[in-house]
XYZ file of C-alpha atoms in Angstrom:
417
model
C 14.370 53.134 -35.644
C 11.388 54.471 -33.692
C 7.866 53.912 -34.745
C 4.411 54.739 -33.377
C 2.006 51.997 -33.882
C -1.164 53.421 -35.443
C -3.612 50.324 -35.599
C -3.762 46.493 -35.213
C -3.596 44.477 -38.406
C -5.659 41.437 -39.316
C -2.978 39.143 -38.407
C -2.422 40.732 -34.860
C 0.581 42.623 -35.805
C 0.822 46.351 -34.920
C 1.115 48.685 -38.090
C 3.046 51.816 -38.221
C 3.515 54.168 -41.282
C 5.105 52.757 -44.085
C 3.520 50.463 -43.651
C 5.815 48.782 -41.018
C 4.546 45.423 -39.561
C 5.523 44.939 -35.963
C 4.206 41.815 -34.070
C 3.873 42.174 -30.307
C 3.238 45.895 -30.645
C -0.063 47.578 -29.716
C -2.022 50.569 -31.150
C -0.725 53.908 -29.635
C 2.642 52.623 -28.601
C 6.124 54.108 -29.366
C 8.508 51.402 -30.028
C 12.169 50.919 -31.098
C 12.288 48.448 -33.782
C 14.671 46.516 -36.076
C 13.814 46.081 -39.687
C 14.198 42.419 -40.701
C 12.917 42.521 -44.471
C 10.209 43.123 -46.824
C 6.769 42.040 -46.210
C 4.102 42.454 -48.866
C 3.568 46.196 -49.594
C 5.734 47.204 -46.571
C 8.568 46.009 -44.244
C 8.525 43.547 -41.416
C 10.231 44.619 -38.102
C 10.827 43.247 -34.681
C 10.364 45.145 -31.259
C 13.696 45.933 -29.562
C 12.135 48.069 -26.833
C 8.746 49.386 -25.882
C 9.397 53.095 -25.337
C 5.885 54.067 -24.273
C 3.459 51.322 -23.784
C -0.284 51.012 -24.160
C -2.537 51.003 -21.132
C -4.025 48.021 -22.681
C -0.815 46.038 -22.597
C -0.877 43.178 -20.088
C 1.643 40.332 -19.106
C 1.274 37.431 -21.466
C 0.168 34.340 -19.494
C 2.196 31.881 -21.396
C 6.099 31.529 -21.442
C 6.098 30.428 -24.967
C 4.711 33.828 -26.217
C 8.029 35.421 -26.109
C 9.501 32.622 -28.192
C 7.348 33.840 -31.235
C 4.956 30.738 -31.077
C 2.653 30.993 -33.815
C -0.364 29.604 -31.827
C -1.067 33.245 -30.332
C -0.686 36.589 -31.609
C -2.111 38.957 -28.913
C -1.594 37.470 -25.530
C -0.075 40.799 -24.510
C -3.448 42.781 -25.123
C -6.056 43.170 -22.591
C -9.308 40.797 -23.058
C -11.545 43.669 -23.576
C -9.480 45.217 -26.239
C -9.214 41.807 -28.160
C -13.083 41.476 -28.113
C -13.444 45.087 -29.342
C -10.898 44.389 -32.141
C -12.693 41.284 -33.464
C -15.888 42.969 -33.338
C -14.563 45.801 -35.395
C -13.067 43.217 -37.934
C -16.578 41.966 -38.508
C -17.954 45.434 -38.770
C -15.280 46.057 -41.469
C -15.930 42.853 -43.201
C -19.606 43.558 -43.554
C -19.025 46.998 -44.689
C -16.741 45.777 -47.424
C -19.457 43.208 -48.440
C -21.951 46.282 -48.834
C -23.599 46.320 -45.458
C -22.279 49.349 -43.689
C -25.048 49.527 -41.118
C -25.509 45.896 -40.212
C -26.608 45.277 -36.657
C -23.611 43.579 -34.956
C -23.808 42.091 -31.414
C -20.859 42.334 -28.890
C -18.094 39.674 -29.262
C -18.845 36.331 -27.365
C -15.493 35.227 -25.963
C -14.698 31.653 -24.840
C -12.428 31.088 -21.857
C -8.761 29.989 -22.224
C -7.613 26.460 -21.473
C -10.703 24.997 -23.237
C -9.468 24.187 -26.718
C -10.253 20.669 -27.533
C -8.608 20.357 -30.786
C -5.094 20.904 -32.000
C -2.767 20.191 -34.966
C 0.897 20.151 -33.566
C 3.798 20.043 -35.783
C 6.535 17.505 -35.346
C 10.179 17.771 -36.186
C 12.972 15.257 -35.591
C 16.201 16.959 -34.505
C 19.642 16.030 -33.239
C 18.391 16.485 -29.707
C 15.100 14.398 -29.887
C 11.750 15.500 -31.224
C 10.220 18.958 -31.337
C 6.524 19.170 -30.681
C 4.600 22.394 -30.883
C 3.204 25.275 -33.125
C 5.074 27.130 -35.949
C 6.650 30.348 -35.598
C 4.445 32.850 -37.568
C 5.258 32.953 -41.230
C 8.145 30.322 -40.743
C 8.916 26.596 -40.977
C 10.482 26.768 -37.429
C 8.667 24.984 -34.782
C 8.482 26.170 -31.080
C 8.771 23.330 -28.799
C 5.965 23.412 -26.277
C 6.244 22.514 -22.727
C 2.726 24.026 -21.899
C -0.035 25.920 -23.588
C -2.726 28.086 -21.924
C -5.265 27.927 -24.516
C -5.440 24.157 -24.827
C -7.408 21.962 -22.593
C -4.922 20.592 -19.860
C -5.740 17.185 -20.957
C -4.120 17.580 -24.275
C -1.189 19.585 -22.698
C -0.432 16.456 -20.433
C 0.262 14.437 -23.584
C 3.209 16.592 -24.778
C 5.868 15.174 -22.777
C 4.990 11.368 -23.264
C 4.270 11.750 -26.794
C 7.754 13.285 -27.336
C 9.173 10.232 -25.656
C 7.156 7.839 -27.916
C 8.190 9.717 -31.114
C 11.764 9.521 -30.296
C 11.547 5.798 -30.764
C 9.176 5.900 -33.805
C 11.157 5.443 -36.943
C 8.021 6.195 -38.882
C 8.902 9.907 -38.056
C 11.985 10.506 -40.146
C 12.264 14.239 -40.460
C 8.766 15.731 -39.817
C 4.983 15.099 -39.333
C 1.991 16.216 -37.362
C -0.209 15.109 -34.418
C -3.875 16.064 -34.570
C -5.647 15.560 -31.224
C -9.341 15.769 -30.582
C -10.491 15.576 -27.060
C -13.642 13.605 -27.273
C -16.061 12.478 -24.433
C -14.125 9.119 -24.371
C -10.551 10.830 -24.212
C -7.916 12.165 -26.439
C -8.242 10.710 -30.073
C -4.864 10.911 -31.746
C -4.006 11.128 -35.555
C -0.309 10.915 -36.219
C 0.961 11.781 -39.738
C 4.576 10.791 -40.455
C 6.923 10.783 -43.490
C 7.835 7.236 -43.098
C 6.106 3.943 -43.121
C 4.972 2.411 -39.843
C 6.519 -0.849 -38.914
C 4.578 -3.684 -37.261
C 6.636 -3.275 -34.116
C 5.666 0.493 -34.068
C 2.132 -0.474 -34.109
C 2.616 -2.469 -30.961
C 4.266 0.671 -29.392
C 1.297 2.812 -30.262
C -1.025 0.213 -28.736
C 1.165 0.273 -25.451
C 1.152 4.148 -25.607
C -2.632 4.343 -25.920
C -3.080 1.932 -22.924
C -0.605 3.980 -20.836
C -1.867 7.542 -21.735
C -5.686 6.523 -21.691
C -6.275 6.967 -25.463
C -9.146 4.964 -26.779
C -7.674 5.270 -30.498
C -4.643 6.132 -32.379
C -4.822 6.396 -36.140
C -2.011 6.880 -38.474
C -1.330 8.069 -41.991
C 1.767 8.633 -44.177
C 1.880 12.341 -45.008
C -1.470 13.461 -46.447
C -2.745 9.842 -47.285
C -5.755 8.313 -45.861
C -5.931 7.538 -42.175
C -6.023 4.011 -40.918
C -6.567 2.856 -37.207
C -3.206 1.769 -35.796
C -4.532 0.971 -32.265
C -7.947 1.015 -30.738
C -8.634 -0.125 -27.281
C -12.341 1.121 -27.001
C -15.096 3.077 -28.590
C -14.833 6.694 -29.448
C -17.555 9.331 -29.192
C -18.605 12.838 -28.707
C -21.927 14.374 -27.686
C -23.125 17.048 -30.085
C -26.269 18.935 -28.738
C -27.224 15.838 -26.731
C -26.584 13.306 -29.531
C -23.677 10.678 -29.467
C -21.608 10.931 -32.503
C -18.526 8.567 -33.365
C -16.128 10.710 -35.229
C -13.608 9.442 -37.763
C -9.794 10.120 -36.985
C -8.981 13.702 -37.271
C -12.551 14.881 -37.717
C -13.273 18.537 -37.614
C -14.686 19.819 -34.292
C -15.401 23.384 -33.303
C -12.468 24.379 -31.234
C -14.036 24.389 -27.775
C -17.444 23.351 -26.238
C -18.204 27.068 -25.364
C -17.321 28.098 -28.950
C -19.697 25.411 -30.353
C -22.405 26.458 -27.908
C -22.109 30.134 -28.985
C -22.237 29.194 -32.623
C -25.181 26.939 -32.183
C -27.062 29.565 -30.184
C -26.504 32.221 -32.715
C -27.584 30.170 -35.583
C -30.708 29.037 -33.735
C -31.495 32.723 -32.753
C -31.223 33.738 -36.452
C -34.149 31.361 -37.384
C -37.818 32.495 -36.847
C -39.828 30.691 -34.304
C -41.785 29.006 -36.923
C -40.445 28.161 -40.356
C -42.553 28.860 -43.409
C -43.669 26.096 -45.659
C -42.848 22.462 -44.386
C -39.962 23.576 -42.400
C -37.137 22.205 -44.587
C -33.484 23.300 -43.554
C -30.232 22.838 -45.617
C -27.121 22.597 -43.710
C -24.181 22.970 -46.093
C -20.761 21.839 -45.113
C -22.431 19.929 -42.434
C -19.348 17.972 -41.019
C -20.375 15.689 -38.224
C -23.640 17.477 -37.631
C -22.699 20.132 -35.244
C -25.314 22.422 -36.627
C -27.643 19.844 -38.261
C -28.383 18.124 -34.942
C -29.713 21.131 -33.201
C -31.370 22.396 -36.322
C -33.513 19.297 -36.448
C -35.338 20.714 -33.365
C -36.689 23.244 -35.883
C -37.459 21.260 -38.915
C -36.343 18.602 -41.404
C -32.750 18.938 -42.044
C -30.822 17.740 -45.256
C -27.159 17.912 -44.423
C -24.609 18.219 -47.279
C -20.963 17.290 -46.619
C -18.023 16.238 -48.863
C -16.241 13.982 -46.489
C -17.575 10.373 -46.760
C -16.459 9.431 -43.126
C -18.308 12.493 -41.669
C -21.425 11.845 -43.564
C -21.409 8.145 -42.360
C -20.952 9.245 -38.811
C -23.687 11.563 -38.947
C -26.111 9.357 -40.718
C -25.515 6.710 -38.040
C -25.880 9.130 -35.174
C -29.273 10.569 -36.807
C -30.378 7.162 -37.396
C -29.833 5.875 -33.760
C -31.482 8.922 -32.183
C -34.447 9.262 -34.673
C -33.581 12.753 -35.784
C -35.030 14.203 -38.935
C -31.844 14.437 -40.665
C -30.713 13.253 -43.900
C -27.019 13.203 -44.530
C -25.913 13.574 -48.143
C -22.417 13.243 -49.612
C -21.679 16.121 -52.009
C -18.592 18.070 -52.757
C -19.920 21.562 -52.618
C -16.855 23.081 -53.918
C -16.997 21.125 -57.188
C -20.798 20.982 -57.318
C -22.527 23.659 -55.393
C -26.417 23.458 -54.993
C -28.241 25.345 -57.672
C -31.088 27.699 -57.056
C -33.638 25.152 -58.370
C -32.179 22.627 -55.883
C -32.558 25.108 -53.117
C -36.100 25.859 -53.812
C -38.351 24.570 -51.221
C -36.000 25.068 -48.336
C -37.153 27.549 -45.488
C -33.711 28.280 -44.537
C -30.164 27.414 -45.551
C -27.204 27.354 -43.009
C -23.758 27.677 -44.724
C -20.488 26.911 -42.700
C -17.919 26.799 -45.279
C -14.125 26.063 -44.701
C -11.565 28.902 -44.125
C -11.381 29.763 -47.907
C -15.241 30.490 -47.907
C -17.664 29.498 -50.730
C -17.836 32.037 -53.450
C -19.774 29.966 -56.078
C -22.108 28.660 -53.564
C -22.743 32.053 -52.090
C -23.457 33.572 -55.414
C -26.145 30.752 -56.081
C -27.677 31.126 -52.725
C -28.035 34.955 -53.298
C -29.959 34.251 -56.546
C -32.130 31.472 -55.023
C -35.718 31.721 -53.802
C -34.938 31.620 -50.166
C -36.051 33.881 -47.258
C -33.063 33.118 -45.044
C -29.307 32.083 -45.137
C -27.297 31.895 -42.105
C -23.506 32.224 -42.829
C -21.154 30.781 -40.285
C -17.725 32.424 -41.166
C -14.152 31.696 -39.760
C -12.525 34.189 -42.011
C -13.574 37.776 -42.329
C -11.948 38.330 -45.746
C -13.903 35.435 -47.226
C -17.092 36.589 -45.486
C -16.516 40.072 -47.071
C -16.175 38.588 -50.489
C -19.090 36.104 -50.372
C -21.444 38.637 -48.636
C -21.086 40.887 -51.546
C -23.255 38.628 -53.555
C -26.062 38.945 -51.064
C -25.676 42.914 -51.062
C -25.788 43.115 -54.863
C -28.976 40.822 -54.932
C -30.697 43.126 -52.484
C -30.567 41.107 -49.240
C -29.890 42.559 -45.785
C -28.245 41.619 -42.564
C -30.637 40.727 -39.908
C -28.152 39.970 -37.301
C -24.386 39.229 -36.825
C -22.540 37.748 -33.885
C -18.703 37.843 -33.566
C -17.466 34.763 -31.572
C -13.903 34.464 -30.391
C -13.166 30.877 -29.534
C -9.597 31.189 -30.647
C -8.663 33.337 -27.843
C -5.300 35.375 -28.226
C -5.056 34.603 -31.773
C -6.050 36.493 -34.899
C -8.790 34.014 -35.865
C -12.421 34.566 -35.211
C -15.757 33.177 -36.013
C -19.015 35.040 -36.998
C -22.634 34.063 -37.425
C -24.490 36.324 -39.940
C -28.171 36.114 -40.898
C -28.865 37.368 -44.513
C -32.729 37.835 -45.227
C -34.482 38.912 -48.201
């Protein structure tokens, strides 16, 4: 059948009347499609032929884009159009939250080839090991030979890592490889579905030596990670402070993305904080925001992961920063309005699902400013509603695209009384 694409969906699919969801199609295009099944409230289709293409269609830079690699959704769309789309998604999210007239900046877009963190799927097959990203909405893994969004130093590990994994009995059927590119080199966390034999630990140590990896950690499925081989120290510099992250630690996707988020958060703060300048950083992780916030006031950092808390505490202690790192599971035990009293500002950087309970308590707390760092427009729309209902306003909002060519986006939103 033929269909005219009316708009771009939140996942990067073109949407026609019906609705009909068509990956790799752009708004305004006339396409011949083949319907392949149901999808939510409509039907899913694939493009057979583009009959009238959009002027915004560009050649995708990566050869794997045509293989339905789930790492990217909109490589075929001009960069300016992607930036406008992501800004429009933030406009929509804040309007749904109750802020239809929020001041929203232009999208800050980070360059490709700079992603320093990735989670690669592993699959043993009859022909060896497949390493790559899942096909969107599928368990199938696209075997990657290259990637235009990842840092080339991570891409360089693809081929030797496949050779290593072919001989690793701990990978029986499937697993994952989390790679963080630190200042000290790539930091690898392998998750496998079988136990790691002593001889395989020796193989990992040899691979680390050959590939220039200071550390390889291992875990069985979703269990706790343990260091399988370590040849040297690991570290990354966050806003000028050295931090030693645990295996598989969360990092912002790129150095430029981190810098854009930090800049937007600091710009949302007044030059001089009222009171004694106390700042709470919720879901602080390794201190990506706590460390630069310490230049503005005394920071209390709340984080649920014990290893991240220990890493931040050690870094703050070594550098003399006024940062106090506290372990607390904010999903199970959010901070109450009474506990929040006395802070001059709160920064909230929740996981992808957002923080509905904590947002509701923040909106009720005696606070002048909450800076919400979001990686999910839907969660932002839901959590932001609590601030709208409590009479807050949006002072500034900045969309940040550090997951270029994907449907993912970041935003930094300042809520004020």
